[in-house]
Amino acid sequence: MLQNISPFSITRLPRIEFGAGAIRKLPALAAQYGKRLLIITGANSFTNSAAAAALFDDLQRAGFTWEICRVTQEPSPQWVDATVAAYTAGQFELVIGIGGGSPLDAAKAVAGLLKPGNSVMYHLEGVGPELPYQGISTPFIAVPTTAGTGSEATKNAVLSVQGEHGFKKSFRDDKLVAEYAIIDPDLLTTCPPEQIAANGMDAFTQLMEAYVSTRANPLTDALALSGMTAVRDSLLAFYADPTDSEARSKMAYASLLSGICLAQTGLGSVHGVVAPLGAFHAIGHGVGCGMLVLEATRLNIDLMEAREPENPALLKYTAIGKLFRGRSHVDPVGARVFLLHTLTAWTQQLKLPRLASFGVTTADIPHIVAHSRGSSMKTNPIELTDADIAHLIRVCL
Ligand SMILES: [Zn+2]
């Protein structure tokens, strides 16, 4: 049953083209902006594919010219600044990002800065002067080739500096949202199983954190539930068989919805902790979410049951448990236990590692806790103390 509907806002979204073969629409969509393209992509898994060969044929036939820029790891502010400096004279009319979360975030940041030409450090949240971004951005089209980050639908580019003094922070503005997100599930065929597991857990975590976020609204709730239903029905099947086209489509859909939702609602404690974890240790974003989500969910539920039994997010965890159980007549506690059982089973079946295998020890916990209070932690459905966050990390070691 719908609760009383409080006022809410939905910020800018990309226009969306979803479906097997949707990438064939890219030349016609790109032509609205001009013929000179900067294509930002990953190491080579896309450019070596048959889909890429067909795309470049189509672009050539339609009279486009382009340059290809590769990003082989999570983009850093220095990488963005160097790339902007290298390509700013190229008169590009459109930036196309094709790949996983890193190429899409890289392309989004470069599209934002190609014309203004200033350092991204001027705008990065939580570091530097945090000057407002004025534009003008170069039009940007996002084409994801993984089902994970939802970056194709969001207004932020996450940039990383690795090491003890590292950080993961966002360059964020509505003007950075893609003109089009083209989601073609057939582009996901080359994903290896560990990437499917990590990306799938990221997408699920984003959907669940958006659903229980303090900024959730009925519209994002509807999308988050639809996305979580798709994950329920397809994550393990896609992991077992990446050629399963139905499972692949559902995970691509879930990932898209996770991006749409998180852009509106913010996230929660998993994303709050995974940012410093990934900055201080070589832990990829998705696998980090996968390692934390079970215990973070257990912690939120335990704290609400003890301290805030009227918290509306507790009802929402119950609703997710019922969704997973496939039955609405389950008692609330039983439904929440079923949710935790499901996350435990996924953690085992997707062979997710533990934090200790990345060299994280108890001595690292205070440093991670001290840097976990970025924007994501602010929308966690219950306030966590430093001791709560330290406990969460400790039980995931
Ligand atoms: Zn994420």
XYZ file of C-alpha atoms and ligand atoms in Angstrom:
398
model
C 0.000 0.000 0.000
C 1.287 3.486 -0.866
C 2.128 5.695 2.083
C 0.989 9.306 2.035
C 2.925 10.969 -0.786
C 5.214 13.737 0.428
C 6.565 16.330 -2.005
C 9.543 15.130 -4.051
C 11.741 16.211 -6.948
C 13.166 14.183 -9.811
C 16.276 15.681 -11.370
C 17.362 15.441 -14.971
C 17.655 11.991 -16.555
C 19.187 10.949 -19.877
C 16.935 9.880 -22.706
C 17.119 6.091 -22.703
C 17.391 3.532 -25.485
C 17.210 0.015 -24.039
C 17.254 -3.317 -25.867
C 19.324 -5.957 -27.638
C 20.967 -4.303 -30.638
C 20.287 -0.754 -29.367
C 23.875 0.258 -30.152
C 22.955 0.310 -33.850
C 20.987 3.496 -33.076
C 24.123 5.311 -31.934
C 25.144 6.877 -35.303
C 21.694 8.392 -35.880
C 21.526 9.761 -32.335
C 25.090 11.098 -32.480
C 24.427 12.898 -35.772
C 22.241 15.437 -33.960
C 25.354 16.873 -32.329
C 27.907 16.867 -35.163
C 30.379 14.595 -36.909
C 33.449 14.930 -34.701
C 33.547 12.371 -31.866
C 35.775 11.682 -28.881
C 35.243 8.043 -27.901
C 36.411 7.132 -24.395
C 36.586 3.416 -23.723
C 38.370 0.754 -21.648
C 41.510 -1.278 -22.364
C 40.311 -3.331 -25.331
C 37.429 -5.660 -24.497
C 34.962 -3.453 -26.372
C 37.183 -2.346 -29.257
C 38.106 -5.995 -29.977
C 34.445 -7.047 -30.180
C 32.293 -7.696 -33.242
C 29.891 -5.020 -31.973
C 32.691 -2.449 -32.104
C 33.662 -3.429 -35.658
C 30.052 -2.991 -36.762
C 29.780 0.349 -34.938
C 32.964 1.771 -36.494
C 31.755 0.645 -39.961
C 28.436 2.406 -39.397
C 30.138 5.576 -38.121
C 32.528 5.667 -41.064
C 29.722 5.184 -43.575
C 27.809 8.041 -41.947
C 30.794 10.400 -42.329
C 31.919 10.708 -38.692
C 35.526 11.268 -37.678
C 36.732 10.293 -34.219
C 39.577 9.761 -31.851
C 39.731 6.953 -29.296
C 40.967 7.618 -25.779
C 41.477 4.685 -23.397
C 41.160 4.567 -19.629
C 42.538 1.362 -18.139
C 41.829 1.897 -14.442
C 39.551 3.967 -12.227
C 40.131 7.531 -13.488
C 42.053 9.967 -11.292
C 41.727 13.775 -11.295
C 45.200 13.921 -12.846
C 44.096 11.615 -15.663
C 41.045 13.811 -16.331
C 43.126 17.003 -16.412
C 45.747 15.459 -18.711
C 43.079 14.091 -21.042
C 41.241 17.407 -21.216
C 44.542 19.162 -22.005
C 45.373 16.623 -24.719
C 41.996 16.760 -26.480
C 40.744 20.289 -25.861
C 41.910 21.543 -29.266
C 40.197 18.665 -31.076
C 36.902 20.504 -31.705
C 34.866 17.511 -30.547
C 31.116 17.939 -30.853
C 30.190 14.833 -28.890
C 31.867 12.620 -26.276
C 30.864 8.940 -26.281
C 31.736 6.764 -23.280
C 31.625 3.001 -23.968
C 32.567 0.517 -21.268
C 32.204 -0.202 -17.564
C 31.893 2.355 -14.791
C 35.423 3.712 -15.168
C 35.226 4.665 -18.874
C 31.729 6.111 -18.377
C 32.794 8.232 -15.392
C 35.952 9.268 -17.244
C 33.948 10.299 -20.323
C 31.420 12.190 -18.200
C 34.154 14.219 -16.491
C 36.037 14.921 -19.731
C 32.810 15.985 -21.500
C 32.213 18.412 -18.662
C 35.648 20.017 -18.899
C 36.669 19.888 -22.588
C 35.219 23.359 -23.201
C 35.895 25.148 -19.864
C 39.369 23.575 -19.732
C 39.928 24.102 -15.990
C 41.144 21.446 -13.554
C 38.529 19.030 -12.226
C 40.018 19.668 -8.769
C 38.128 23.006 -8.730
C 34.844 21.105 -8.509
C 35.567 17.837 -6.706
C 33.380 17.321 -3.610
C 35.151 17.349 -0.288
C 38.580 18.307 -1.674
C 39.742 21.679 -2.981
C 37.644 24.829 -3.359
C 34.424 23.030 -4.512
C 33.611 25.808 -7.007
C 30.212 25.460 -8.695
C 30.434 24.013 -12.203
C 29.176 26.537 -14.773
C 29.653 24.528 -17.997
C 29.573 24.571 -20.927
C 29.610 20.794 -21.172
C 30.134 18.926 -24.435
C 27.174 16.634 -25.232
C 27.797 13.104 -23.932
C 26.320 9.687 -24.782
C 26.844 6.769 -22.384
C 26.969 3.149 -23.566
C 27.535 0.699 -20.661
C 29.098 -2.703 -21.378
C 28.712 -4.010 -17.815
C 25.655 -4.347 -15.565
C 26.829 -2.588 -12.453
C 27.416 1.030 -11.699
C 24.451 2.693 -13.402
C 26.808 5.553 -14.298
C 24.916 5.953 -17.588
C 22.024 7.473 -15.623
C 23.827 9.589 -13.013
C 25.135 13.132 -12.809
C 28.412 12.302 -11.043
C 31.819 11.052 -12.104
C 33.750 9.265 -9.341
C 37.473 10.021 -9.446
C 40.068 8.125 -7.398
C 43.486 8.674 -5.963
C 44.971 5.459 -4.535
C 47.143 5.166 -1.430
C 47.213 6.046 2.254
C 46.214 9.657 1.532
C 43.960 8.626 -1.319
C 40.300 9.465 -1.868
C 37.315 8.678 -4.052
C 35.272 11.785 -4.670
C 32.620 12.944 -7.121
C 32.533 15.662 -9.748
C 28.780 16.203 -9.728
C 26.386 18.426 -11.654
C 23.088 18.075 -13.518
C 24.834 19.404 -16.640
C 26.996 16.244 -16.681
C 24.023 13.916 -17.233
C 24.281 12.038 -20.541
C 22.099 13.178 -23.450
C 21.376 9.522 -24.153
C 22.019 6.284 -22.300
C 22.118 3.413 -24.787
C 21.774 0.117 -22.928
C 22.345 -2.842 -25.223
C 22.405 -6.059 -23.144
C 24.186 -7.876 -25.988
C 27.298 -5.806 -25.187
C 27.528 -7.681 -21.870
C 28.458 -11.022 -23.436
C 32.183 -10.621 -22.736
C 31.869 -10.063 -18.961
C 33.904 -12.601 -16.931
C 32.080 -14.223 -13.951
C 33.935 -12.315 -11.209
C 32.992 -9.043 -12.900
C 29.357 -10.152 -13.216
C 29.366 -10.943 -9.477
C 30.966 -7.639 -8.451
C 28.868 -5.470 -10.770
C 25.675 -7.332 -9.907
C 26.227 -6.823 -6.184
C 26.924 -3.124 -6.819
C 23.665 -2.767 -8.757
C 21.713 -4.587 -6.050
C 23.336 -2.558 -3.264
C 22.503 0.666 -5.092
C 18.868 -0.385 -5.517
C 18.492 -1.430 -1.883
C 20.300 1.621 -0.485
C 18.190 3.912 -2.686
C 15.024 2.117 -1.539
C 15.762 2.554 2.192
C 17.464 5.972 1.788
C 16.175 8.856 3.888
C 15.548 10.670 0.565
C 13.543 7.875 -1.104
C 10.189 8.782 -2.661
C 7.305 6.716 -4.106
C 8.615 7.037 -7.658
C 12.135 5.823 -6.835
C 10.619 3.131 -4.581
C 8.673 1.734 -7.535
C 11.786 1.687 -9.699
C 13.979 0.215 -6.957
C 11.504 -2.626 -6.340
C 11.341 -3.368 -10.057
C 15.140 -3.404 -10.223
C 15.473 -5.666 -7.166
C 12.910 -8.057 -8.683
C 15.089 -8.243 -11.805
C 18.185 -8.961 -9.689
C 16.312 -11.630 -7.721
C 15.332 -13.376 -10.943
C 18.558 -13.081 -12.889
C 21.775 -12.434 -10.942
C 22.712 -16.070 -10.273
C 21.544 -17.164 -13.734
C 23.669 -14.505 -15.469
C 26.658 -15.411 -13.284
C 26.266 -19.103 -14.197
C 25.795 -18.427 -17.908
C 26.663 -15.035 -19.467
C 25.079 -16.194 -22.734
C 21.646 -16.356 -21.039
C 20.135 -13.419 -22.896
C 17.079 -13.063 -20.655
C 19.189 -12.920 -17.466
C 21.592 -10.517 -19.158
C 18.791 -8.134 -20.143
C 17.344 -8.163 -16.638
C 20.701 -7.332 -15.039
C 21.306 -4.524 -17.564
C 17.850 -3.204 -16.666
C 18.528 -3.499 -12.911
C 21.803 -1.629 -13.295
C 20.138 1.197 -15.232
C 17.421 1.510 -12.590
C 20.024 1.524 -9.818
C 21.662 4.552 -11.450
C 18.348 6.365 -11.934
C 17.401 5.762 -8.298
C 20.735 6.634 -6.686
C 20.911 9.916 -8.601
C 17.651 10.931 -6.908
C 17.980 9.447 -3.421
C 21.648 9.048 -2.574
C 22.957 5.779 -1.113
C 23.868 4.381 2.316
C 26.492 2.913 4.590
C 27.905 0.384 2.084
C 28.823 3.174 -0.328
C 29.964 5.347 2.558
C 32.523 2.723 3.591
C 33.467 1.399 0.153
C 34.798 4.802 -0.982
C 37.665 5.034 1.573
C 38.202 1.257 1.393
C 38.814 1.502 -2.344
C 40.966 4.603 -1.972
C 43.294 3.142 0.673
C 43.372 -0.459 -0.630
C 43.244 -1.929 -4.130
C 39.609 -2.981 -3.820
C 37.311 -2.519 -6.836
C 34.035 -0.734 -6.209
C 31.679 -3.618 -7.004
C 33.523 -6.309 -5.091
C 33.775 -3.894 -2.154
C 29.988 -3.491 -2.160
C 29.597 -7.254 -2.415
C 31.814 -7.841 0.625
C 29.968 -5.299 2.800
C 26.308 -5.442 1.851
C 25.258 -8.460 3.942
C 26.734 -7.132 7.200
C 25.704 -3.523 6.529
C 22.119 -4.679 6.027
C 22.246 -6.801 9.183
C 23.620 -3.813 11.130
C 20.947 -1.396 9.872
C 18.188 -3.885 10.701
C 19.586 -4.767 14.161
C 20.013 -1.091 15.098
C 16.515 -0.160 13.938
C 14.935 -3.085 15.771
C 16.774 -2.004 18.955
C 16.682 1.790 18.715
C 14.082 2.852 16.130
C 11.395 0.189 15.661
C 9.154 2.804 13.978
C 11.768 3.698 11.337
C 9.997 3.355 7.942
C 13.090 1.703 6.446
C 12.479 -1.316 8.688
C 9.196 -1.903 6.842
C 11.101 -1.593 3.589
C 13.627 -4.266 4.574
C 10.606 -6.424 5.396
C 9.199 -5.707 1.929
C 12.479 -6.773 0.268
C 12.442 -9.985 2.329
C 8.900 -10.702 1.129
C 9.909 -9.933 -2.448
C 12.732 -12.480 -2.198
C 10.546 -15.017 -0.418
C 7.936 -14.667 -3.159
C 5.152 -14.555 -0.573
C 3.445 -11.606 1.086
C 2.168 -13.596 4.113
C 5.417 -13.776 6.051
C 5.875 -12.240 9.477
C 8.099 -9.126 9.418
C 10.982 -10.598 11.401
C 10.901 -13.770 9.306
C 10.956 -11.698 6.102
C 14.019 -9.749 7.252
C 15.785 -12.959 8.258
C 15.031 -14.302 4.771
C 16.614 -11.187 3.219
C 19.802 -11.814 5.233
C 19.745 -15.515 4.281
C 19.520 -14.553 0.622
C 22.445 -12.142 0.875
C 24.463 -14.829 2.694
C 23.710 -17.305 -0.078
C 24.708 -14.813 -2.797
C 27.945 -14.002 -0.969
C 28.827 -17.702 -0.996
C 27.571 -18.603 -4.463
C 29.230 -15.598 -6.121
C 32.491 -16.524 -4.322
C 32.940 -13.041 -2.894
C 36.226 -12.658 -0.968
C 36.692 -11.040 2.448
C 38.405 -7.744 3.259
C 41.409 -9.512 4.833
C 42.277 -11.039 1.462
C 43.017 -7.472 0.263
C 45.318 -6.859 3.225
C 42.820 -4.888 5.340
C 43.508 -5.413 9.069
C 42.023 -4.158 12.340
C 44.767 -1.499 12.420
C 43.254 0.061 9.250
C 39.756 0.425 10.701
C 40.027 3.874 12.387
C 41.458 5.446 9.182
C 38.619 3.986 7.081
C 35.973 5.040 9.628
C 37.366 8.593 9.702
C 36.847 8.913 5.926
C 33.495 7.166 5.630
C 31.239 10.163 6.200
C 30.840 11.343 2.600
C 27.464 12.048 0.996
C 26.386 8.362 0.930
C 26.546 7.915 4.698
C 24.240 10.932 5.179
C 21.283 9.119 3.585
C 21.706 5.819 5.453
C 18.303 5.117 7.058
C 19.714 5.099 10.584
C 22.561 7.177 11.929
C 25.676 5.090 12.566
C 28.218 5.937 15.253
C 31.936 5.538 14.607
C 31.763 2.402 16.761
C 28.947 1.020 14.564
C 30.991 1.618 11.384
C 34.107 0.082 12.969
C 32.031 -2.969 13.917
C 30.753 -3.271 10.326
C 34.292 -3.299 8.917
C 35.559 -5.699 11.621
C 32.943 -8.355 10.900
C 33.801 -8.190 7.177
C 37.556 -8.734 7.650
Zn 28.016 1.575 -6.389
